[in-house]
């Protein structure tokens, strides 16, 4: 095979692979949609709340909260972060977590419970990772300083 023929085969293969990759993610697909839009996010948050109560590493941090308000705020926050039409109207993360002394272990425990809630709701690993990537930006505002 000549060098020119090898180049043509390589370019053809790259074009075909690029075409396959673009078909996998249709235009307009967003993380928000992959999470099941607002209803799907609300289901994930509800499952997360049950998991929090059962997790001794973090349950005490949530004692006495207004569960309905927390559910609404977290649903709105995840909806907004994922590119949905919601607006988070809760207090800033630094204000909410002042004096809570959230440790790395507690932060990671909540992330673990969120992953399990997403798995239970059929969210793909790709969508889970994309959401976690966006939520990790809140880490400095949540953990004790």
Short mmCIF file of N, CA and C in Angstrom, two decimals, residues 2 11 13 19 29-31 33 35 39 65 71 85 89 94 97-98 106 110 130 140 145:
data_model
loop_
_atom_site.label_atom_id
_atom_site.label_comp_id
_atom_site.label_asym_id
_atom_site.label_seq_id
_atom_site.Cartn_x
_atom_site.Cartn_y
_atom_site.Cartn_z
N UNK A 2 0.53 2.19 -0.81
CA UNK A 2 1.31 3.41 -0.90
C UNK A 2 0.98 4.34 0.26
N UNK A 11 -7.85 9.14 6.73
CA UNK A 11 -8.80 10.25 6.69
C UNK A 11 -10.24 9.77 6.61
N UNK A 13 -11.40 6.92 7.74
CA UNK A 13 -11.72 6.36 9.06
C UNK A 13 -12.04 7.47 10.05
N UNK A 19 -18.37 11.19 12.37
CA UNK A 19 -19.80 11.10 12.09
C UNK A 19 -20.53 10.27 13.12
N UNK A 29 -29.34 18.19 23.13
CA UNK A 29 -29.27 17.36 24.33
C UNK A 29 -28.51 18.12 25.40
N UNK A 30 -29.03 18.10 26.61
CA UNK A 30 -28.36 18.78 27.71
C UNK A 30 -28.34 17.89 28.92
N UNK A 31 -27.52 18.25 29.87
CA UNK A 31 -27.48 17.53 31.14
C UNK A 31 -28.85 17.58 31.79
N UNK A 33 -31.77 17.55 30.47
CA UNK A 33 -32.60 16.52 29.86
C UNK A 33 -32.15 15.13 30.29
N UNK A 35 -30.92 14.27 33.02
CA UNK A 35 -31.32 14.03 34.41
C UNK A 35 -32.83 13.84 34.54
N UNK A 39 -38.76 17.15 36.77
CA UNK A 39 -39.41 16.04 37.48
C UNK A 39 -38.39 14.96 37.85
N UNK A 65 -33.90 20.78 59.63
CA UNK A 65 -34.11 21.59 58.43
C UNK A 65 -35.56 21.51 57.97
N UNK A 71 -35.79 20.49 49.77
CA UNK A 71 -36.06 19.75 48.53
C UNK A 71 -36.23 20.71 47.37
N UNK A 85 -34.25 25.42 33.09
CA UNK A 85 -34.86 26.75 33.16
C UNK A 85 -35.11 27.27 34.58
N UNK A 89 -33.09 30.05 44.26
CA UNK A 89 -33.42 31.24 45.02
C UNK A 89 -33.01 31.15 46.48
N UNK A 94 -21.95 29.69 50.92
CA UNK A 94 -21.08 30.04 52.06
C UNK A 94 -21.91 30.42 53.28
N UNK A 97 -23.65 27.23 54.85
CA UNK A 97 -22.75 26.27 55.50
C UNK A 97 -21.84 26.87 56.56
N UNK A 98 -22.01 28.17 56.84
CA UNK A 98 -21.22 28.79 57.90
C UNK A 98 -21.49 28.08 59.21
N UNK A 106 -17.66 14.21 55.01
CA UNK A 106 -19.09 14.49 54.88
C UNK A 106 -19.45 14.94 53.47
N UNK A 110 -22.01 12.81 51.01
CA UNK A 110 -23.19 13.34 50.32
C UNK A 110 -23.08 13.10 48.82
N UNK A 130 -21.02 14.42 34.63
CA UNK A 130 -21.15 15.82 34.21
C UNK A 130 -21.76 16.66 35.33
N UNK A 140 -15.48 24.47 47.70
CA UNK A 140 -14.86 25.46 48.60
C UNK A 140 -15.87 26.28 49.40
N UNK A 145 -13.56 25.98 56.35
CA UNK A 145 -12.40 26.70 55.87
C UNK A 145 -11.43 26.95 57.00
#
